[in-house]
Coordinates of C-alpha atoms in Angstrom, one line a residue:
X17 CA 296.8 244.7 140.2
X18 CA 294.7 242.2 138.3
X19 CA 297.0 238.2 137.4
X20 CA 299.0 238.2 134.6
X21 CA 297.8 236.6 132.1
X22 CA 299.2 233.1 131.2
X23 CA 300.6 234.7 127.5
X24 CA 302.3 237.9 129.1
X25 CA 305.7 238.4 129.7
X26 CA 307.8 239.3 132.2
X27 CA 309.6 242.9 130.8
X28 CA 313.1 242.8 132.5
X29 CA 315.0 245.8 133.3
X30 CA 317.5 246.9 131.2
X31 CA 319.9 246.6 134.2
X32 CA 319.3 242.8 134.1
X33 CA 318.8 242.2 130.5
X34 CA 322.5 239.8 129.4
X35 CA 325.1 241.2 127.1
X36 CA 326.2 239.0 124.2
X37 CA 329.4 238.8 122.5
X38 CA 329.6 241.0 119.2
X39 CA 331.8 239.5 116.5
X40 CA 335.3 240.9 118.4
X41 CA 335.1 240.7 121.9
X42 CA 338.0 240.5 124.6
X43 CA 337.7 237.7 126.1
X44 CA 339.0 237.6 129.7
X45 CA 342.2 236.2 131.0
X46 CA 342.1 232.7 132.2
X47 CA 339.2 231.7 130.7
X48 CA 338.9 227.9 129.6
X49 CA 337.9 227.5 125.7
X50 CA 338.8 224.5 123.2
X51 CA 341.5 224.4 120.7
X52 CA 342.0 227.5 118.7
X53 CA 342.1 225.2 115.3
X54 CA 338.6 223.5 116.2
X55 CA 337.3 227.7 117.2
X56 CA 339.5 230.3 115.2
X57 CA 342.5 232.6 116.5
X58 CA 343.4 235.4 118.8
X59 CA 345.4 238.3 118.2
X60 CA 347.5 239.5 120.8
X61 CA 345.1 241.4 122.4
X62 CA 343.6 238.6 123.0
X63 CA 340.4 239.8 120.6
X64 CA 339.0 236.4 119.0
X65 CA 338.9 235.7 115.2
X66 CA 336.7 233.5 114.4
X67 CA 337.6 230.9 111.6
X68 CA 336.2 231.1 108.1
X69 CA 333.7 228.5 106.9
X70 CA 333.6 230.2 103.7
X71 CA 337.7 229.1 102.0
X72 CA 337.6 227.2 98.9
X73 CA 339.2 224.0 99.6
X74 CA 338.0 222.4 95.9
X75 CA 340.6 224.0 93.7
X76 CA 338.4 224.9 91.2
X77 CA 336.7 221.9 90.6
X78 CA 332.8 221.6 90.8
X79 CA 330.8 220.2 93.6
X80 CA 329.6 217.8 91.3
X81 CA 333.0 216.8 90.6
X82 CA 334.1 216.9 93.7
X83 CA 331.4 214.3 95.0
X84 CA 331.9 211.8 92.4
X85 CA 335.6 211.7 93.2
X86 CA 334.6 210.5 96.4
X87 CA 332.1 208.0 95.7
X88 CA 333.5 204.6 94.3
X89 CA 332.3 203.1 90.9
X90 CA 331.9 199.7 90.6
X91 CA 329.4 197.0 89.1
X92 CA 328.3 193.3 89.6
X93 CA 331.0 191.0 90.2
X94 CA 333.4 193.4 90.6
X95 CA 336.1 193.1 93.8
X96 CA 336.3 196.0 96.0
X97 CA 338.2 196.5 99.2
X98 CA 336.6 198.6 101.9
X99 CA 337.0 198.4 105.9
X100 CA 334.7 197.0 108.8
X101 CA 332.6 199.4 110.5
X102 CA 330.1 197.2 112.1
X103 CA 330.0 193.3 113.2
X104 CA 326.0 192.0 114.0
X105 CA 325.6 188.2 114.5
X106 CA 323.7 187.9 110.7
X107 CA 326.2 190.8 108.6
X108 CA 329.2 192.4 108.7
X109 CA 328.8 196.2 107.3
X110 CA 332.0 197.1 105.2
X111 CA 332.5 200.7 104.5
X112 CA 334.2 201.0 100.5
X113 CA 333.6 204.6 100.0
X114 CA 330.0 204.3 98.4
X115 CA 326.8 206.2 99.5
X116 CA 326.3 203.7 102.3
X117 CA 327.6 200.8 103.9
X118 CA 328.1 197.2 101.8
X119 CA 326.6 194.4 103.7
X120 CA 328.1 190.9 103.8
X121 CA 325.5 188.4 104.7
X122 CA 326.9 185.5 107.7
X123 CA 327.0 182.9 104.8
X124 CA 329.1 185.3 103.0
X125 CA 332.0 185.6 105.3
X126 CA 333.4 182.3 104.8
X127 CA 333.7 178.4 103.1
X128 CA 333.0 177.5 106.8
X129 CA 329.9 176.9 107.4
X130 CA 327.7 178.2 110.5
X131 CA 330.9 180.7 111.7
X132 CA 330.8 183.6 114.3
X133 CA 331.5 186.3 112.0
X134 CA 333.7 188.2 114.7
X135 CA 336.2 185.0 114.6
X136 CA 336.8 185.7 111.0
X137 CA 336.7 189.7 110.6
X138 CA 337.3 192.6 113.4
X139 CA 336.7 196.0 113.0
X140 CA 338.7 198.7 111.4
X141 CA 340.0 195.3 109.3
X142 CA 340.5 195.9 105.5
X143 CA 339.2 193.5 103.3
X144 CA 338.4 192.4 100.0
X145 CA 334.6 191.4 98.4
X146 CA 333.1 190.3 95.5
X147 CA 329.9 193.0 94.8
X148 CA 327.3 190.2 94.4
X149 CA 323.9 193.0 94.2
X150 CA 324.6 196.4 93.6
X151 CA 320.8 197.6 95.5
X152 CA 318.9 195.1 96.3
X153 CA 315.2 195.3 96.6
X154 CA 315.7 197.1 99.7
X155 CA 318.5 199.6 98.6
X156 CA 321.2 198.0 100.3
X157 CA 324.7 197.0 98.7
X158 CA 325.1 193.1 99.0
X159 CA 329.3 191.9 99.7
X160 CA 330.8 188.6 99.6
X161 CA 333.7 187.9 100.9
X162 CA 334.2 184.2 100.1
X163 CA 333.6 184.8 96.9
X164 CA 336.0 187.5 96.9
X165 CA 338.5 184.4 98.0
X166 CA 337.5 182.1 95.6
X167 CA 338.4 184.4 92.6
X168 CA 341.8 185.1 94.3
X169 CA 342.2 181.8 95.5
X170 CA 341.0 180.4 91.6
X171 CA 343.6 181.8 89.9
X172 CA 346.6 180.5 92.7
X173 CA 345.4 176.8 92.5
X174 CA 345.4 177.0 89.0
X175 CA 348.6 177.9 88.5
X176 CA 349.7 175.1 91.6
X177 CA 347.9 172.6 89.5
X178 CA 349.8 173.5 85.9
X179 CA 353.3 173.4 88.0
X180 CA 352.0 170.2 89.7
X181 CA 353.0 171.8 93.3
X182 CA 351.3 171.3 96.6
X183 CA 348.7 172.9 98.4
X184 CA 347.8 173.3 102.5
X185 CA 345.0 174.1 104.5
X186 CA 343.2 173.1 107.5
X187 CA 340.8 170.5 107.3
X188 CA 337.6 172.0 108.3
X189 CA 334.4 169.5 107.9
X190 CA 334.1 165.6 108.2
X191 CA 331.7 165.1 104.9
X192 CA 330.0 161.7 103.6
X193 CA 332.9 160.0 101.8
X194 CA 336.5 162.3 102.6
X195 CA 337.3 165.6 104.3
X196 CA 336.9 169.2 103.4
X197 CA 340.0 171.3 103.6
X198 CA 340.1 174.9 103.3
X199 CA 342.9 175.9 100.5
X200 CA 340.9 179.7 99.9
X201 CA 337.8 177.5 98.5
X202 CA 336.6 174.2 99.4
X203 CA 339.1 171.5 98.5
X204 CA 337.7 167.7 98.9
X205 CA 339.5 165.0 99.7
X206 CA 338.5 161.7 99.5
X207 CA 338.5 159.1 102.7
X208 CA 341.0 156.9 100.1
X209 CA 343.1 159.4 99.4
X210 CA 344.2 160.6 103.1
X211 CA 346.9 158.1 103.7
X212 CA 348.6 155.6 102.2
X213 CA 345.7 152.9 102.9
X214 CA 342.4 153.9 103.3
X215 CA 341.4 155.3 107.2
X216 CA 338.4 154.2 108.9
X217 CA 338.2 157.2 111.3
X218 CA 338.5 160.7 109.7
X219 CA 337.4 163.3 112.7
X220 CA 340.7 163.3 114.4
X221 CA 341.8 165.0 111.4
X222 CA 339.5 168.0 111.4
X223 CA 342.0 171.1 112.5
X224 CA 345.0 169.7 111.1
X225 CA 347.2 171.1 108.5
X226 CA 347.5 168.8 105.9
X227 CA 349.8 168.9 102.3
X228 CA 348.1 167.5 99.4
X229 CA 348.4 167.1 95.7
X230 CA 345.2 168.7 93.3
X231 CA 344.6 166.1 91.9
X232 CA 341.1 167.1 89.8
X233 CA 340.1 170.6 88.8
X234 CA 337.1 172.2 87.3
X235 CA 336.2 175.8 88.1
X236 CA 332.6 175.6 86.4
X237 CA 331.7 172.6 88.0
X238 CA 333.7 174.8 91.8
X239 CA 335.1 171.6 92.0
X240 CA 338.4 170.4 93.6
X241 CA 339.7 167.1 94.1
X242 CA 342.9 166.8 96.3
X243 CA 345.1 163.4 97.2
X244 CA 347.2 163.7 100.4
X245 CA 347.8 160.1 99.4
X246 CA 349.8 161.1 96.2
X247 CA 351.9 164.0 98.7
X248 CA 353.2 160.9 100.8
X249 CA 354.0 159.0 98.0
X250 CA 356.2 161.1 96.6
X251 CA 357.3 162.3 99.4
X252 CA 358.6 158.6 100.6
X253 CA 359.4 157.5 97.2
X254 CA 363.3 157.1 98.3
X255 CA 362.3 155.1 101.4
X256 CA 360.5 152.8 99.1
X257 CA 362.3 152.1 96.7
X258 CA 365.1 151.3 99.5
X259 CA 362.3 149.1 101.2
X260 CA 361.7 147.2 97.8
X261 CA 365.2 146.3 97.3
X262 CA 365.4 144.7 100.5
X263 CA 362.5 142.7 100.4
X264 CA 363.2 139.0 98.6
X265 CA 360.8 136.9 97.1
X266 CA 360.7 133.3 99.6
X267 CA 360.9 135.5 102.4
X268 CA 358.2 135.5 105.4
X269 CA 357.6 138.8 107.2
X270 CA 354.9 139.7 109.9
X271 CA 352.3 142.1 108.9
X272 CA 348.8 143.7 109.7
X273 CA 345.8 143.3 107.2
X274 CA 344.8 146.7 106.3
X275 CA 341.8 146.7 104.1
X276 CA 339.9 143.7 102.8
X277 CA 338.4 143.8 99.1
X278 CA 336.5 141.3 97.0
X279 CA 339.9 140.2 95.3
X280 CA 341.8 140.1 98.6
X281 CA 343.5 141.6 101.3
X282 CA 346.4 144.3 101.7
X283 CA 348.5 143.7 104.2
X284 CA 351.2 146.5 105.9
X285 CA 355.0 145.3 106.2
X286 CA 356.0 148.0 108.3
X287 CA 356.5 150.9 105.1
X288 CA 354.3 148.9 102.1
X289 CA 351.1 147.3 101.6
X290 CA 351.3 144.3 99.8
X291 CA 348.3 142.3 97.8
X292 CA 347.5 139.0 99.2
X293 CA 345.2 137.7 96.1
X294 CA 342.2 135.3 96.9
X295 CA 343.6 132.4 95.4
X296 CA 346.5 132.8 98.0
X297 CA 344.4 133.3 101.2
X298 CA 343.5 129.5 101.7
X299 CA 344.4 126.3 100.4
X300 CA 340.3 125.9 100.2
X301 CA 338.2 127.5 98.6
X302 CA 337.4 131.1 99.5
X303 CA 334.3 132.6 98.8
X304 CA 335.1 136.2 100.4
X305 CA 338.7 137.1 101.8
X306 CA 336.2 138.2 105.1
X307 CA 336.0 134.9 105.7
X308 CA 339.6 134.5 106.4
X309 CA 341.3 137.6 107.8
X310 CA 339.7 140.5 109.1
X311 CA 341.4 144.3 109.0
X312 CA 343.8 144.1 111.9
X313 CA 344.8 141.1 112.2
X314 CA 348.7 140.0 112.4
X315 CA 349.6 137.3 110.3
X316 CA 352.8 136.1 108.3
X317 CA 352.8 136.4 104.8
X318 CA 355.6 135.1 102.3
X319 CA 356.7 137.3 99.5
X320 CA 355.9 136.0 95.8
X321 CA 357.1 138.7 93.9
X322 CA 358.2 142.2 93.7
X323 CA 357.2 144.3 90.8
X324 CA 359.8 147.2 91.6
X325 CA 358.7 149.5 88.3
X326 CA 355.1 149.4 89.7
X327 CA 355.8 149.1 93.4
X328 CA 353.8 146.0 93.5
X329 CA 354.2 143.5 96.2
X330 CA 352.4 140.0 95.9
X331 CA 352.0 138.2 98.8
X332 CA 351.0 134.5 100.1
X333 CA 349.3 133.6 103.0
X334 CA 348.3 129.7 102.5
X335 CA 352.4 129.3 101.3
X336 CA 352.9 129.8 105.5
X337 CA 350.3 127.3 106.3
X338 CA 350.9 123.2 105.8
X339 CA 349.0 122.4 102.2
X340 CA 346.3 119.8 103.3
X341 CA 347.3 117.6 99.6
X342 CA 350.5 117.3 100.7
X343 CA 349.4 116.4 103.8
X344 CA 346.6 114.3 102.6
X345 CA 349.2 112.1 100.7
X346 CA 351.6 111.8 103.3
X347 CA 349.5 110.3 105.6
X348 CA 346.9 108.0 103.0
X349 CA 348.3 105.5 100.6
X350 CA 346.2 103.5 97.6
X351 CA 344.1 100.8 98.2
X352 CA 343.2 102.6 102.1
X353 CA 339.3 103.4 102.6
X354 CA 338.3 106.5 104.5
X355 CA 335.4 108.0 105.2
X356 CA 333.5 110.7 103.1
X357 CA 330.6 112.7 103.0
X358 CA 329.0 113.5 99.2
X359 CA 329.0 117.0 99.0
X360 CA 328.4 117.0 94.8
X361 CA 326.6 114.9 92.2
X362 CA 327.4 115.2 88.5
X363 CA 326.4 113.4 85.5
X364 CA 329.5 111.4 85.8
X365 CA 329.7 110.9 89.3
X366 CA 329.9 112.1 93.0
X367 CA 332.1 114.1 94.7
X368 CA 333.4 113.1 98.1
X369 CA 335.1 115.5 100.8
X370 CA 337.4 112.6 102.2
X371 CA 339.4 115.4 104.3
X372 CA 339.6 119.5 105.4
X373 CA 339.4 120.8 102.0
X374 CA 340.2 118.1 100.2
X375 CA 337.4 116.9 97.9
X376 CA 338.3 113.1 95.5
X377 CA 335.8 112.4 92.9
X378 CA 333.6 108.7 92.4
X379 CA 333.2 108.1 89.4
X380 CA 329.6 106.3 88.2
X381 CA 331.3 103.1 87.0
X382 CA 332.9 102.9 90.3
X383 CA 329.6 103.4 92.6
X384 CA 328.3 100.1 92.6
X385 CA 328.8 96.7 91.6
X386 CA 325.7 96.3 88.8
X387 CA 325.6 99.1 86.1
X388 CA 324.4 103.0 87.5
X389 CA 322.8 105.1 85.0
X390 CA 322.5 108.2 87.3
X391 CA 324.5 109.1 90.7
X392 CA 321.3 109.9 92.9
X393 CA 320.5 105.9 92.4
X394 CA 323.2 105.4 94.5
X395 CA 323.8 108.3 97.1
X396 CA 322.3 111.8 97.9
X397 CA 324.2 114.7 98.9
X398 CA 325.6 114.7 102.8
X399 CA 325.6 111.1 102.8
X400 CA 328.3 109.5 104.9
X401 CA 329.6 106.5 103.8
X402 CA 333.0 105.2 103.2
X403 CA 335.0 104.7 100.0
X404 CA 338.5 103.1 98.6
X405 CA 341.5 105.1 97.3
X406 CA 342.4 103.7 94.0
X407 CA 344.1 107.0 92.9
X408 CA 346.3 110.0 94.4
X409 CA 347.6 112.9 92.0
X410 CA 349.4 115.1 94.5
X411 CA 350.5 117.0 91.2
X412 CA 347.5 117.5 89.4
X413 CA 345.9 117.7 92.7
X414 CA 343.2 114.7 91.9
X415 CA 341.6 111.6 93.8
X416 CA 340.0 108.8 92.6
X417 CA 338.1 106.9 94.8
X418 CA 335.7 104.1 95.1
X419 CA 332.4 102.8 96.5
X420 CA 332.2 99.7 94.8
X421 CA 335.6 98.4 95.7
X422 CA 335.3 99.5 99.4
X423 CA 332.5 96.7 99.5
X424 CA 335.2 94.4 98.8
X425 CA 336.9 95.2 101.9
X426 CA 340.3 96.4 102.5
X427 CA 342.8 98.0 105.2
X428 CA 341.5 101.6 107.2
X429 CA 343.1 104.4 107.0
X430 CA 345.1 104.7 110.1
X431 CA 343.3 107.8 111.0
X432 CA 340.0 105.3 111.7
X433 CA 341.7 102.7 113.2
X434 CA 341.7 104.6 117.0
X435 CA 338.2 105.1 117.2
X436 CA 337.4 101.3 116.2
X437 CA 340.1 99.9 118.2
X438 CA 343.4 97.6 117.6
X439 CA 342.1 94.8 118.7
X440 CA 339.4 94.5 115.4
X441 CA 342.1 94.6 113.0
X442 CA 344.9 91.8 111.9
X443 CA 348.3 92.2 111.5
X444 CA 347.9 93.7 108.4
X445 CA 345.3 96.1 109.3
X446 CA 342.2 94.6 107.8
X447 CA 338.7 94.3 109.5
X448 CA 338.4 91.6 111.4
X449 CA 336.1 91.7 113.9
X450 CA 332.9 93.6 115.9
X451 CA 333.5 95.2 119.2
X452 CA 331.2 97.0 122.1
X453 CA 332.4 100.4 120.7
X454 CA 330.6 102.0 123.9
X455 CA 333.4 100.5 125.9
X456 CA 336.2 101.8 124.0
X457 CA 337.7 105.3 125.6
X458 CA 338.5 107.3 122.4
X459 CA 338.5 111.0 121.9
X460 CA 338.4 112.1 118.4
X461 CA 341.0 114.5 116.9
X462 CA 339.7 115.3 113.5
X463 CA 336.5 115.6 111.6
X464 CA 336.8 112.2 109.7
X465 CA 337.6 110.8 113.1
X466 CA 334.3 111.8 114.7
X467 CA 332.5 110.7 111.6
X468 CA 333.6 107.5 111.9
X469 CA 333.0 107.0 115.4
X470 CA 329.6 108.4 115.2
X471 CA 328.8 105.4 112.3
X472 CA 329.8 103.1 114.5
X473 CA 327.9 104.1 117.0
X474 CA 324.9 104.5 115.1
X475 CA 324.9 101.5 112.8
X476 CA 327.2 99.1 115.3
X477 CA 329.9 97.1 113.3
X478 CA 329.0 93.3 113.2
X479 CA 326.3 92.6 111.1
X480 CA 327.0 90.3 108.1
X481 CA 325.9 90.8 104.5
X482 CA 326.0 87.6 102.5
X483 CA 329.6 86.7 103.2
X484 CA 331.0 89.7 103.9
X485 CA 331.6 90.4 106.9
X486 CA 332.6 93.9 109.5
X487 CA 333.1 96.8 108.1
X488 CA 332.7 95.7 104.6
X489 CA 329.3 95.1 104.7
X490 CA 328.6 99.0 106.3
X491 CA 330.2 99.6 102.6
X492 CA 328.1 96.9 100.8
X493 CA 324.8 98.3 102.6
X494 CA 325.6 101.8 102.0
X495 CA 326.5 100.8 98.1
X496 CA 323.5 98.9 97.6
X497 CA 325.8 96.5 96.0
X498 CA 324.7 93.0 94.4
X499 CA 327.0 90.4 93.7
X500 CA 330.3 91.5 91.0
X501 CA 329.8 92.4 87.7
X502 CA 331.3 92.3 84.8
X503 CA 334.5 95.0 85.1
X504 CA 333.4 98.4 83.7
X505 CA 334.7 99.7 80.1
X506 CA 335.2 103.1 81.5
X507 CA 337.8 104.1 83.5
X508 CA 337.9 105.9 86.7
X509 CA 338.1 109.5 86.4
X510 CA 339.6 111.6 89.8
X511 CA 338.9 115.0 90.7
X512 CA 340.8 118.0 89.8
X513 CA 341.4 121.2 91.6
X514 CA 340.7 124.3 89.3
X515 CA 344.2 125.7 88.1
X516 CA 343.7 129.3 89.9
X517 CA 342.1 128.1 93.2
X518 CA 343.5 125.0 94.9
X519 CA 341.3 122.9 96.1
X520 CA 338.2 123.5 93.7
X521 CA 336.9 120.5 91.9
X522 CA 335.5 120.4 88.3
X523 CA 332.2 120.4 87.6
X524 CA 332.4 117.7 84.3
X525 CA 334.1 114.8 83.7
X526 CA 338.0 115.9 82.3
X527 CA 338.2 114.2 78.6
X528 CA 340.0 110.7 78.5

């Protein structure tokens, strides 16, 4: 018998051909099959029915109808709700009962920005989204479920707003200027506005739960201001007022600078900030409260005022400290000479700082002996030289001194007389003799001390100028003096403080 051919078949007995089931067949006891609702029924013989495919389950309505009952209508910028079927790392797929699957882009899920979109949906989770593309260019239906919160969330802030209540949310984001809290949308609020005083350090506060007050609101703009600040002012408004009561003007407390500004420095009394103004930093002149206190520091204040309709405290921090005019006249009397440095010139004179802060004024009739047209013939600015009080108005806060009378001699200030020695002054404490100042142990304890003692031991203290002798001829020398003169017409004029900062001088000569 010649090989089969690879096409030809194999022709089976009919012995071994295999029976199939016709559409009634007994099936055999025992065997294993799946549910009779998933496969039909049996009848009690055991004979199988198959179920029918063919029942009409639409009750008379159309295919067409039928399919378009199932299938959701919607447009852009509807909301629909729908359910997570699927959760990538870029999209969430949200199943709403259209032809296919919505897709919410990552940066669609939520106000948070760079989320793991299984922390913020899980599957078989129902949700709610804003149809932002109904196809796109590739077909696909394009979700958003933050914007689906910010329409919902819209509507619930504005109505907080109008009724002036408060919202929460978890801060979520340290931005340039505040904090980002998520109240449905993005809620800002501003580094000024998260405590009573302003805060330095805002990332401790990113995951807390905070209350605030909307305090700004514009939903074309998406904009939303909030004030935790306003929250805790309300919120302590008893325990202020209670701390207001108590607090009495005259009284010192002990508090902590907590923000310094161009005008001055707040300061926290344990409850309350209260306003330490420029002008009541110093009893000199300040050019920037920075210079004075820094944030932090603990100092004792005394209470000027309380404003209790505004909640305004004033405070005083030069009111604690000794007030260097005061001081100035308690210790200096007319007719003393001290030592100065020029620190001003001015058409009508100098100005001398004769102390810490403490500034008296030469006149130009009163800066030499023969007639001055102009200052700078006489001194320069930073000169050191010494000068006679003939004038102290602790009240007005003036002193008039003199150059040309402090060539005439006269008794030292007290302060001086220490680094020059007792023994070179009489009984009455005028000048009377040179000394080896090198010899002399003497430690200086202020600034018009060292001066002094650094004169002395530059220029010495016994040479003679045409009968005058000591320390009146350092004055004559430094004066440029010639013999007297007729007395001047004009009389001295002092220095004056400014009337809102103690200490300042004026800059013209006050009318006579």
């Amino acid at each position: 018998m010649s090989p089969q051919a690879p096409w030809a078949r194999r022709i089976c007995p009919e012995s071994e051909l295999p029976t199939f089931m016709s559409d009634t067949q007994v099936v055999p006891a025992g065997t294993a099959l799946l549910s009779p609702e998933a496969m039909g029924t049996f009848d009690e013989n055991g004979v199988y029915i198959p179920r029918s495919v063919t029942e009409d389950d639409l009750g008379g309505a159309s295919l067409e109808d039928a399919m378009a009952g199932t299938i959701v209508e919607f447009e852009d910028g509807d909301l629909v709700e729908g359910t997570v079927v699927k959760i990538d790392r870029d999209e969430v797929l949200l199943d709403i009962g259209f032809k296919s699957e919505g897709v919410i882009p990552v940066r669609e899920l939520s106000i948070r920005n760079d989320v793991d979109p299984s922390e913020i949906v899980s599957l078989g989770e129902a949700i709610e989204a804003l149809v932002l593309q109904k196809e796109d260019k590739e077909g696909r239906l394009i979700l958003s479920k933050k914007r689906a919160q910010y329409e919902r969330a819209w509507g619930t802030i504005e109505k907080l707003k109008e009724n002036d209540e408060v919202v929460s949310g978890p801060v979520i984001e340290v931005v340039k200027g505040g904090l980002i809290v998520d109240i449905g949308l993005r809620g800002f609020l501003p580094a000024s506005l998260v405590e009573l005083r302003r805060v330095r350090e805002l990332q401790p506060y990113v995951g807390r739960v905070i209350e605030a007050k909307i305090i700004e609101l514009d939903r074309n703009r998406n904009n939303v201001v909030l004030s935790r600040r306003a929250w805790l002012e309300e919120t302590q408004k008893e325990q202020r007022g209670e701390f207001l009561v108590n607090l009495k003007p005259g009284e010192r407390r002990r508090g902590v600078v907590s923000s310094v500004v161009n005008f001055g420095a707040f300061v926290d009394l344990g409850g309350m900030d209260g306003l330490v103004h420029v002008s009541e930093l110093s009893w000199k002149h300040v050019d920037h409260p920075s210079s004075v206190v820094s944030v932090g520091d603990e100092i004792d204040v005394e209470v000027l005022d309380v404003d209790l309709s505004k909640e305004r405290i004033s405070l005083s921090l030069k009111a604690t400290q000794t007030d260097p005019w005061q001081e100035f006249a308690n210790t200096h009397q007319v007719g003393e000479l001290v030592y100065g440095r020029i620190t001003k010139l001015v058409p009508f004179g100098s100005f001398v700082q004769v102390g810490d802060g403490i500034e008296g004024l030469v006149h130009i009739s009163e800066m030499a002996g023969h007639h001055v047209d102009l200052p700078e013939q006489v001194v320069t600015p930073g000169e050191e030289l010494w000068v006679k009080i003939i004038d102290i108005d602790l009240q007005r806060r003036r002193i008039s001194l003199s150059i040309k009378q402090a060539a005439e001699g006269g008794e030292v200030s007290e302060e001086y007389r220490e680094a020059f020695g007792e023994h070179a002054y009489d009984a009455e404490g005028n000048y009377v003799g040179p000394f080896e100042f090198a010899e002399t142990e003497f430690t200086p304890d202020t600034e018009a001390q060292a001066a002094g003692a650094d004169y002395v031991a530059e220029h010495g203290t016994g040479e003679a100028v045409e009968g005058v002798e000591g320390e009146a001829a350092v004055a004559v020398a430094v004066a440029e003096g010639e013999a007297a003169v007729a007395e001047p017409t004009v009389a001295p004029v002092v220095a004056e403080a400014a009337p809102d900062v103690p200490g300042e001088v004026p800059t013209e000569a006050p009318a006579e």
